[in-house]
Amino acid sequence: MIGIVTGLTVEARCWEDKHPLLIHCAGQGARQATQAAVSLIQQGVTGLVSFGLAGGLMPALRPGTVVLANAIIVPTSDGQRLFFPHPSWHERLHTRLTALAPLTVPIAASDSVIATVGARMRLAADTGAGAVDMESGAVALCAIMAGLPFLVVRVTADPAERTLPPAIFSSVDTHGRLHPMWVLRALAQQPTQWPDWLHLLRDSYHAFAVLRRVVKLAGADCAFLP
């Protein structure tokens, strides 16, 4: 039985009606992802998947690009730690997703949203990663500590050359739920954000559509062999 960890409830809903999977969304970030992963492990899952959106660090990763990470890079105070997904599971899922032309690149773990072009460039230079998210490092660490295989399946929502509008920080609560009214209040206070927000919204809708296609092609077993 596979456990799926997401940072957003809308990501988790992509897996509705897919059995025998277990899906847990505890909110964005490493602490919440750890809670979700530990809960799934306690329920007896035999593999973990970090699933959802990612930010692009490489120009080649356009919005809607499927990323199957071949390494998770976790920055530390004295360098970085690398975690590697299960190779044969990765290969099987890559085959199932061939129609979506998935890219195999390293993903960097971050404690916060990487919102500016400069921050993306620095993270890419420091880690060599192609994309970034806030949950995969914690999921990978929990899986390794429990002796379980893991995968990271992400879809790029925002490209490397984009600075995110400040309203992004008002869009999600601690449980990973989107709140459109919070965003509208932030946009009303700073209307100059509207163009950037609309670009992000368009690309996010596209990314979520691709996520749903990923789920359909991956199947209820997500290409896992116990």
PDB file of C-alpha atoms in Angstrom:
ATOM      1  CA  MET A   1       0.000   0.000   0.000  1.00  0.00           C
ATOM      2  CA  ILE A   2       1.360   3.393  -1.056  1.00  0.00           C
ATOM      3  CA  GLY A   3       1.158   6.612   0.937  1.00  0.00           C
ATOM      4  CA  ILE A   4       0.875   9.936  -0.890  1.00  0.00           C
ATOM      5  CA  VAL A   5       2.053  13.119   0.850  1.00  0.00           C
ATOM      6  CA  THR A   6       0.926  16.520  -0.449  1.00  0.00           C
ATOM      7  CA  GLY A   7       1.273  20.067   0.816  1.00  0.00           C
ATOM      8  CA  LEU A   8      -2.061  21.306  -0.561  1.00  0.00           C
ATOM      9  CA  THR A   9      -5.514  19.791  -0.220  1.00  0.00           C
ATOM     10  CA  VAL A  10      -6.174  20.479  -3.906  1.00  0.00           C
ATOM     11  CA  GLU A  11      -3.154  18.296  -4.733  1.00  0.00           C
ATOM     12  CA  ALA A  12      -4.523  15.516  -2.533  1.00  0.00           C
ATOM     13  CA  ARG A  13      -7.885  15.653  -4.299  1.00  0.00           C
ATOM     14  CA  CYS A  14      -6.195  14.577  -7.542  1.00  0.00           C
ATOM     15  CA  TRP A  15      -6.023  11.092  -5.974  1.00  0.00           C
ATOM     16  CA  GLU A  16      -9.670  10.830  -4.913  1.00  0.00           C
ATOM     17  CA  ASP A  17     -11.196   7.417  -5.600  1.00  0.00           C
ATOM     18  CA  LYS A  18      -7.765   5.868  -6.130  1.00  0.00           C
ATOM     19  CA  HIS A  19      -7.473   2.773  -3.975  1.00  0.00           C
ATOM     20  CA  PRO A  20      -5.645   1.130  -2.193  1.00  0.00           C
ATOM     21  CA  LEU A  21      -3.653   4.344  -1.785  1.00  0.00           C
ATOM     22  CA  LEU A  22      -3.562   6.412   1.390  1.00  0.00           C
ATOM     23  CA  ILE A  23      -3.354  10.186   0.942  1.00  0.00           C
ATOM     24  CA  HIS A  24      -2.348  12.636   3.655  1.00  0.00           C
ATOM     25  CA  CYS A  25      -2.145  16.420   3.431  1.00  0.00           C
ATOM     26  CA  ALA A  26      -0.936  18.084   6.626  1.00  0.00           C
ATOM     27  CA  GLY A  27      -0.038  21.423   5.019  1.00  0.00           C
ATOM     28  CA  GLN A  28       2.991  22.993   3.383  1.00  0.00           C
ATOM     29  CA  GLY A  29       6.532  22.642   4.657  1.00  0.00           C
ATOM     30  CA  ALA A  30       8.901  20.080   6.111  1.00  0.00           C
ATOM     31  CA  ARG A  31       7.314  19.890   9.568  1.00  0.00           C
ATOM     32  CA  GLN A  32       3.862  19.236   8.160  1.00  0.00           C
ATOM     33  CA  ALA A  33       5.209  16.770   5.586  1.00  0.00           C
ATOM     34  CA  THR A  34       6.970  14.895   8.375  1.00  0.00           C
ATOM     35  CA  GLN A  35       3.697  14.640  10.294  1.00  0.00           C
ATOM     36  CA  ALA A  36       1.949  13.312   7.196  1.00  0.00           C
ATOM     37  CA  ALA A  37       4.690  10.810   6.370  1.00  0.00           C
ATOM     38  CA  VAL A  38       4.917   9.501   9.939  1.00  0.00           C
ATOM     39  CA  SER A  39       1.141   9.074  10.063  1.00  0.00           C
ATOM     40  CA  LEU A  40       1.178   7.083   6.823  1.00  0.00           C
ATOM     41  CA  ILE A  41       4.061   4.923   8.025  1.00  0.00           C
ATOM     42  CA  GLN A  42       2.169   4.181  11.233  1.00  0.00           C
ATOM     43  CA  GLN A  43      -0.787   3.078   9.091  1.00  0.00           C
ATOM     44  CA  GLY A  44       1.426   0.490   7.426  1.00  0.00           C
ATOM     45  CA  VAL A  45       2.272   1.902   4.008  1.00  0.00           C
ATOM     46  CA  THR A  46       5.090   0.165   2.165  1.00  0.00           C
ATOM     47  CA  GLY A  47       6.209   3.138   0.059  1.00  0.00           C
ATOM     48  CA  LEU A  48       5.898   6.938   0.074  1.00  0.00           C
ATOM     49  CA  VAL A  49       5.337   9.444  -2.730  1.00  0.00           C
ATOM     50  CA  SER A  50       5.833  13.200  -2.438  1.00  0.00           C
ATOM     51  CA  PHE A  51       3.311  14.607  -4.907  1.00  0.00           C
ATOM     52  CA  GLY A  52       2.260  18.061  -6.049  1.00  0.00           C
ATOM     53  CA  LEU A  53       3.492  21.287  -7.565  1.00  0.00           C
ATOM     54  CA  ALA A  54       7.071  22.547  -7.737  1.00  0.00           C
ATOM     55  CA  GLY A  55       8.867  25.744  -8.611  1.00  0.00           C
ATOM     56  CA  GLY A  56      11.204  25.773 -11.584  1.00  0.00           C
ATOM     57  CA  LEU A  57      14.922  26.449 -11.156  1.00  0.00           C
ATOM     58  CA  MET A  58      15.977  25.594 -14.724  1.00  0.00           C
ATOM     59  CA  PRO A  59      14.686  27.453 -17.810  1.00  0.00           C
ATOM     60  CA  ALA A  60      13.778  24.115 -19.415  1.00  0.00           C
ATOM     61  CA  LEU A  61      11.120  23.464 -16.775  1.00  0.00           C
ATOM     62  CA  ARG A  62       8.113  25.307 -18.145  1.00  0.00           C
ATOM     63  CA  PRO A  63       4.747  25.368 -16.340  1.00  0.00           C
ATOM     64  CA  GLY A  64       3.177  21.934 -16.659  1.00  0.00           C
ATOM     65  CA  THR A  65       6.483  20.040 -16.897  1.00  0.00           C
ATOM     66  CA  VAL A  66       6.359  16.689 -15.102  1.00  0.00           C
ATOM     67  CA  VAL A  67       9.380  16.099 -12.877  1.00  0.00           C
ATOM     68  CA  LEU A  68      10.408  12.683 -11.566  1.00  0.00           C
ATOM     69  CA  ALA A  69      13.251  13.500  -9.214  1.00  0.00           C
ATOM     70  CA  ASN A  70      16.386  11.381  -9.400  1.00  0.00           C
ATOM     71  CA  ALA A  71      17.711  12.978  -6.200  1.00  0.00           C
ATOM     72  CA  ILE A  72      16.467  15.161  -3.371  1.00  0.00           C
ATOM     73  CA  ILE A  73      18.939  17.804  -2.249  1.00  0.00           C
ATOM     74  CA  VAL A  74      18.509  19.084   1.302  1.00  0.00           C
ATOM     75  CA  PRO A  75      20.701  22.097   2.152  1.00  0.00           C
ATOM     76  CA  THR A  76      22.343  21.903   5.584  1.00  0.00           C
ATOM     77  CA  SER A  77      24.481  24.245   7.674  1.00  0.00           C
ATOM     78  CA  ASP A  78      27.643  22.504   6.484  1.00  0.00           C
ATOM     79  CA  GLY A  79      26.679  21.597   2.930  1.00  0.00           C
ATOM     80  CA  GLN A  80      23.864  19.394   1.697  1.00  0.00           C
ATOM     81  CA  ARG A  81      22.398  15.927   2.042  1.00  0.00           C
ATOM     82  CA  LEU A  82      21.267  13.820  -0.908  1.00  0.00           C
ATOM     83  CA  PHE A  83      18.466  11.274  -0.880  1.00  0.00           C
ATOM     84  CA  PHE A  84      17.807   8.983  -3.832  1.00  0.00           C
ATOM     85  CA  PRO A  85      14.402   7.616  -4.892  1.00  0.00           C
ATOM     86  CA  HIS A  86      13.939   3.894  -5.477  1.00  0.00           C
ATOM     87  CA  PRO A  87      15.500   3.319  -8.945  1.00  0.00           C
ATOM     88  CA  SER A  88      13.338   0.527 -10.366  1.00  0.00           C
ATOM     89  CA  TRP A  89      10.113   2.092  -9.070  1.00  0.00           C
ATOM     90  CA  HIS A  90      11.214   5.379 -10.613  1.00  0.00           C
ATOM     91  CA  GLU A  91      11.843   3.641 -13.932  1.00  0.00           C
ATOM     92  CA  ARG A  92       8.453   1.901 -13.954  1.00  0.00           C
ATOM     93  CA  LEU A  93       6.575   5.121 -13.233  1.00  0.00           C
ATOM     94  CA  HIS A  94       8.621   7.000 -15.817  1.00  0.00           C
ATOM     95  CA  THR A  95       7.517   4.432 -18.398  1.00  0.00           C
ATOM     96  CA  ARG A  96       3.858   4.884 -17.475  1.00  0.00           C
ATOM     97  CA  LEU A  97       4.175   8.658 -17.788  1.00  0.00           C
ATOM     98  CA  THR A  98       5.980   8.607 -21.146  1.00  0.00           C
ATOM     99  CA  ALA A  99       3.119  10.452 -22.860  1.00  0.00           C
ATOM    100  CA  LEU A 100       3.765  13.433 -20.577  1.00  0.00           C
ATOM    101  CA  ALA A 101       7.519  13.540 -21.360  1.00  0.00           C
ATOM    102  CA  PRO A 102       8.648  13.620 -17.717  1.00  0.00           C
ATOM    103  CA  LEU A 103      12.034  15.106 -16.919  1.00  0.00           C
ATOM    104  CA  THR A 104      14.416  13.414 -14.505  1.00  0.00           C
ATOM    105  CA  VAL A 105      16.253  16.089 -12.521  1.00  0.00           C
ATOM    106  CA  PRO A 106      17.256  16.702  -8.900  1.00  0.00           C
ATOM    107  CA  ILE A 107      14.796  18.590  -6.704  1.00  0.00           C
ATOM    108  CA  ALA A 108      15.948  20.916  -3.939  1.00  0.00           C
ATOM    109  CA  ALA A 109      14.181  21.012  -0.597  1.00  0.00           C
ATOM    110  CA  SER A 110      13.376  24.434   0.826  1.00  0.00           C
ATOM    111  CA  ASP A 111      12.011  25.628   4.159  1.00  0.00           C
ATOM    112  CA  SER A 112      10.136  28.474   2.495  1.00  0.00           C
ATOM    113  CA  VAL A 113       8.624  29.593  -0.789  1.00  0.00           C
ATOM    114  CA  ILE A 114      11.365  30.607  -3.244  1.00  0.00           C
ATOM    115  CA  ALA A 115       9.615  33.703  -4.509  1.00  0.00           C
ATOM    116  CA  THR A 116      12.178  35.758  -6.434  1.00  0.00           C
ATOM    117  CA  VAL A 117      14.235  35.165  -9.542  1.00  0.00           C
ATOM    118  CA  GLY A 118      17.406  35.945  -7.605  1.00  0.00           C
ATOM    119  CA  ALA A 119      16.611  33.388  -4.922  1.00  0.00           C
ATOM    120  CA  ARG A 120      15.907  30.758  -7.578  1.00  0.00           C
ATOM    121  CA  MET A 121      19.203  31.481  -9.310  1.00  0.00           C
ATOM    122  CA  ARG A 122      21.135  31.184  -6.051  1.00  0.00           C
ATOM    123  CA  LEU A 123      19.445  27.921  -5.111  1.00  0.00           C
ATOM    124  CA  ALA A 124      20.071  26.466  -8.567  1.00  0.00           C
ATOM    125  CA  ALA A 125      23.734  27.483  -8.408  1.00  0.00           C
ATOM    126  CA  ASP A 126      24.184  26.139  -4.875  1.00  0.00           C
ATOM    127  CA  THR A 127      22.472  22.779  -5.444  1.00  0.00           C
ATOM    128  CA  GLY A 128      22.386  22.036  -9.171  1.00  0.00           C
ATOM    129  CA  ALA A 129      18.685  21.220  -8.791  1.00  0.00           C
ATOM    130  CA  GLY A 130      16.149  21.707 -11.554  1.00  0.00           C
ATOM    131  CA  ALA A 131      13.143  22.357  -9.319  1.00  0.00           C
ATOM    132  CA  VAL A 132      12.247  23.094  -5.705  1.00  0.00           C
ATOM    133  CA  ASP A 133       9.499  22.183  -3.266  1.00  0.00           C
ATOM    134  CA  MET A 134       8.904  22.300   0.484  1.00  0.00           C
ATOM    135  CA  GLU A 135       7.882  18.725   1.333  1.00  0.00           C
ATOM    136  CA  SER A 136      10.017  16.213  -0.553  1.00  0.00           C
ATOM    137  CA  GLY A 137      13.094  16.441   1.658  1.00  0.00           C
ATOM    138  CA  ALA A 138      11.068  15.545   4.747  1.00  0.00           C
ATOM    139  CA  VAL A 139       9.234  12.724   2.959  1.00  0.00           C
ATOM    140  CA  ALA A 140      12.521  11.274   1.713  1.00  0.00           C
ATOM    141  CA  LEU A 141      14.101  11.406   5.168  1.00  0.00           C
ATOM    142  CA  CYS A 142      11.084   9.735   6.807  1.00  0.00           C
ATOM    143  CA  ALA A 143      11.069   6.995   4.184  1.00  0.00           C
ATOM    144  CA  ILE A 144      14.776   6.287   4.598  1.00  0.00           C
ATOM    145  CA  MET A 145      14.533   6.221   8.390  1.00  0.00           C
ATOM    146  CA  ALA A 146      11.654   3.744   8.113  1.00  0.00           C
ATOM    147  CA  GLY A 147      13.451   1.615   5.516  1.00  0.00           C
ATOM    148  CA  LEU A 148      10.835   2.340   2.849  1.00  0.00           C
ATOM    149  CA  PRO A 149      11.197   3.230  -0.840  1.00  0.00           C
ATOM    150  CA  PHE A 150      10.059   6.665  -1.968  1.00  0.00           C
ATOM    151  CA  LEU A 151       9.432   8.677  -5.110  1.00  0.00           C
ATOM    152  CA  VAL A 152       9.010  12.368  -5.816  1.00  0.00           C
ATOM    153  CA  VAL A 153       6.464  13.269  -8.509  1.00  0.00           C
ATOM    154  CA  ARG A 154       6.025  16.970  -9.166  1.00  0.00           C
ATOM    155  CA  VAL A 155       4.687  19.316 -11.845  1.00  0.00           C
ATOM    156  CA  THR A 156       6.209  22.754 -12.375  1.00  0.00           C
ATOM    157  CA  ALA A 157       3.765  25.572 -11.650  1.00  0.00           C
ATOM    158  CA  ASP A 158       6.022  28.614 -11.995  1.00  0.00           C
ATOM    159  CA  PRO A 159       9.122  29.026 -14.184  1.00  0.00           C
ATOM    160  CA  ALA A 160      12.596  30.035 -13.081  1.00  0.00           C
ATOM    161  CA  GLU A 161      12.337  33.546 -14.527  1.00  0.00           C
ATOM    162  CA  ARG A 162       9.215  34.506 -12.551  1.00  0.00           C
ATOM    163  CA  THR A 163       9.009  36.416  -9.282  1.00  0.00           C
ATOM    164  CA  LEU A 164       5.891  35.376  -7.394  1.00  0.00           C
ATOM    165  CA  PRO A 165       3.423  38.085  -6.294  1.00  0.00           C
ATOM    166  CA  PRO A 166       3.339  38.758  -2.530  1.00  0.00           C
ATOM    167  CA  ALA A 167      -0.296  37.601  -2.443  1.00  0.00           C
ATOM    168  CA  ILE A 168       1.036  34.038  -2.675  1.00  0.00           C
ATOM    169  CA  PHE A 169       1.887  34.269   1.018  1.00  0.00           C
ATOM    170  CA  SER A 170      -1.772  34.979   1.823  1.00  0.00           C
ATOM    171  CA  SER A 171      -3.249  32.159  -0.222  1.00  0.00           C
ATOM    172  CA  VAL A 172      -2.878  29.017   1.921  1.00  0.00           C
ATOM    173  CA  ASP A 173      -3.566  28.211   5.578  1.00  0.00           C
ATOM    174  CA  THR A 174      -1.485  25.945   7.816  1.00  0.00           C
ATOM    175  CA  HIS A 175      -3.541  22.912   6.764  1.00  0.00           C
ATOM    176  CA  GLY A 176      -2.822  23.370   3.059  1.00  0.00           C
ATOM    177  CA  ARG A 177      -6.238  24.797   2.189  1.00  0.00           C
ATOM    178  CA  LEU A 178      -6.514  27.531  -0.438  1.00  0.00           C
ATOM    179  CA  HIS A 179      -8.401  30.697   0.558  1.00  0.00           C
ATOM    180  CA  PRO A 180      -9.358  32.840  -2.452  1.00  0.00           C
ATOM    181  CA  MET A 181     -10.837  35.595  -0.270  1.00  0.00           C
ATOM    182  CA  TRP A 182      -7.496  36.044   1.495  1.00  0.00           C
ATOM    183  CA  VAL A 183      -5.871  36.504  -1.890  1.00  0.00           C
ATOM    184  CA  LEU A 184      -8.471  39.035  -2.997  1.00  0.00           C
ATOM    185  CA  ARG A 185      -7.876  41.101   0.135  1.00  0.00           C
ATOM    186  CA  ALA A 186      -4.126  41.087  -0.527  1.00  0.00           C
ATOM    187  CA  LEU A 187      -4.695  42.100  -4.147  1.00  0.00           C
ATOM    188  CA  ALA A 188      -7.064  44.883  -3.091  1.00  0.00           C
ATOM    189  CA  GLN A 189      -4.354  46.285  -0.834  1.00  0.00           C
ATOM    190  CA  GLN A 190      -1.759  46.125  -3.622  1.00  0.00           C
ATOM    191  CA  PRO A 191      -3.527  46.056  -7.024  1.00  0.00           C
ATOM    192  CA  THR A 192      -0.242  46.152  -8.942  1.00  0.00           C
ATOM    193  CA  GLN A 193       0.051  42.428  -8.164  1.00  0.00           C
ATOM    194  CA  TRP A 194      -2.887  41.547 -10.411  1.00  0.00           C
ATOM    195  CA  PRO A 195      -0.962  40.873 -13.659  1.00  0.00           C
ATOM    196  CA  ASP A 196       1.573  38.612 -11.936  1.00  0.00           C
ATOM    197  CA  TRP A 197      -1.181  36.848 -10.017  1.00  0.00           C
ATOM    198  CA  LEU A 198      -3.173  36.161 -13.183  1.00  0.00           C
ATOM    199  CA  HIS A 199      -0.073  34.688 -14.855  1.00  0.00           C
ATOM    200  CA  LEU A 200       0.481  32.452 -11.837  1.00  0.00           C
ATOM    201  CA  LEU A 201      -3.184  31.445 -11.746  1.00  0.00           C
ATOM    202  CA  ARG A 202      -3.172  30.496 -15.431  1.00  0.00           C
ATOM    203  CA  ASP A 203      -0.037  28.413 -15.095  1.00  0.00           C
ATOM    204  CA  SER A 204      -1.240  26.783 -11.873  1.00  0.00           C
ATOM    205  CA  TYR A 205      -4.488  25.693 -13.524  1.00  0.00           C
ATOM    206  CA  HIS A 206      -2.425  24.125 -16.291  1.00  0.00           C
ATOM    207  CA  ALA A 207      -0.143  22.429 -13.761  1.00  0.00           C
ATOM    208  CA  PHE A 208      -3.097  20.982 -11.849  1.00  0.00           C
ATOM    209  CA  ALA A 209      -4.561  19.632 -15.085  1.00  0.00           C
ATOM    210  CA  VAL A 210      -1.239  17.890 -15.727  1.00  0.00           C
ATOM    211  CA  LEU A 211      -1.205  16.533 -12.153  1.00  0.00           C
ATOM    212  CA  ARG A 212      -4.577  14.922 -12.790  1.00  0.00           C
ATOM    213  CA  ARG A 213      -3.204  13.345 -15.980  1.00  0.00           C
ATOM    214  CA  VAL A 214      -0.245  12.045 -13.994  1.00  0.00           C
ATOM    215  CA  VAL A 215      -2.636  10.335 -11.591  1.00  0.00           C
ATOM    216  CA  LYS A 216      -4.634   8.802 -14.431  1.00  0.00           C
ATOM    217  CA  LEU A 217      -1.534   7.401 -16.133  1.00  0.00           C
ATOM    218  CA  ALA A 218       0.166   6.314 -12.906  1.00  0.00           C
ATOM    219  CA  GLY A 219      -2.767   4.110 -11.954  1.00  0.00           C
ATOM    220  CA  ALA A 220      -4.040   3.118  -8.534  1.00  0.00           C
ATOM    221  CA  ASP A 221      -0.780   1.329  -7.699  1.00  0.00           C
ATOM    222  CA  CYS A 222       1.441   4.205  -8.904  1.00  0.00           C
ATOM    223  CA  ALA A 223       3.644   1.580 -10.622  1.00  0.00           C
ATOM    224  CA  PHE A 224       4.692   0.199  -7.231  1.00  0.00           C
ATOM    225  CA  LEU A 225       5.722  -3.434  -6.797  1.00  0.00           C
ATOM    226  CA  PRO A 226       5.672  -4.570  -3.134  1.00  0.00           C
TER     227      PRO A 226
END
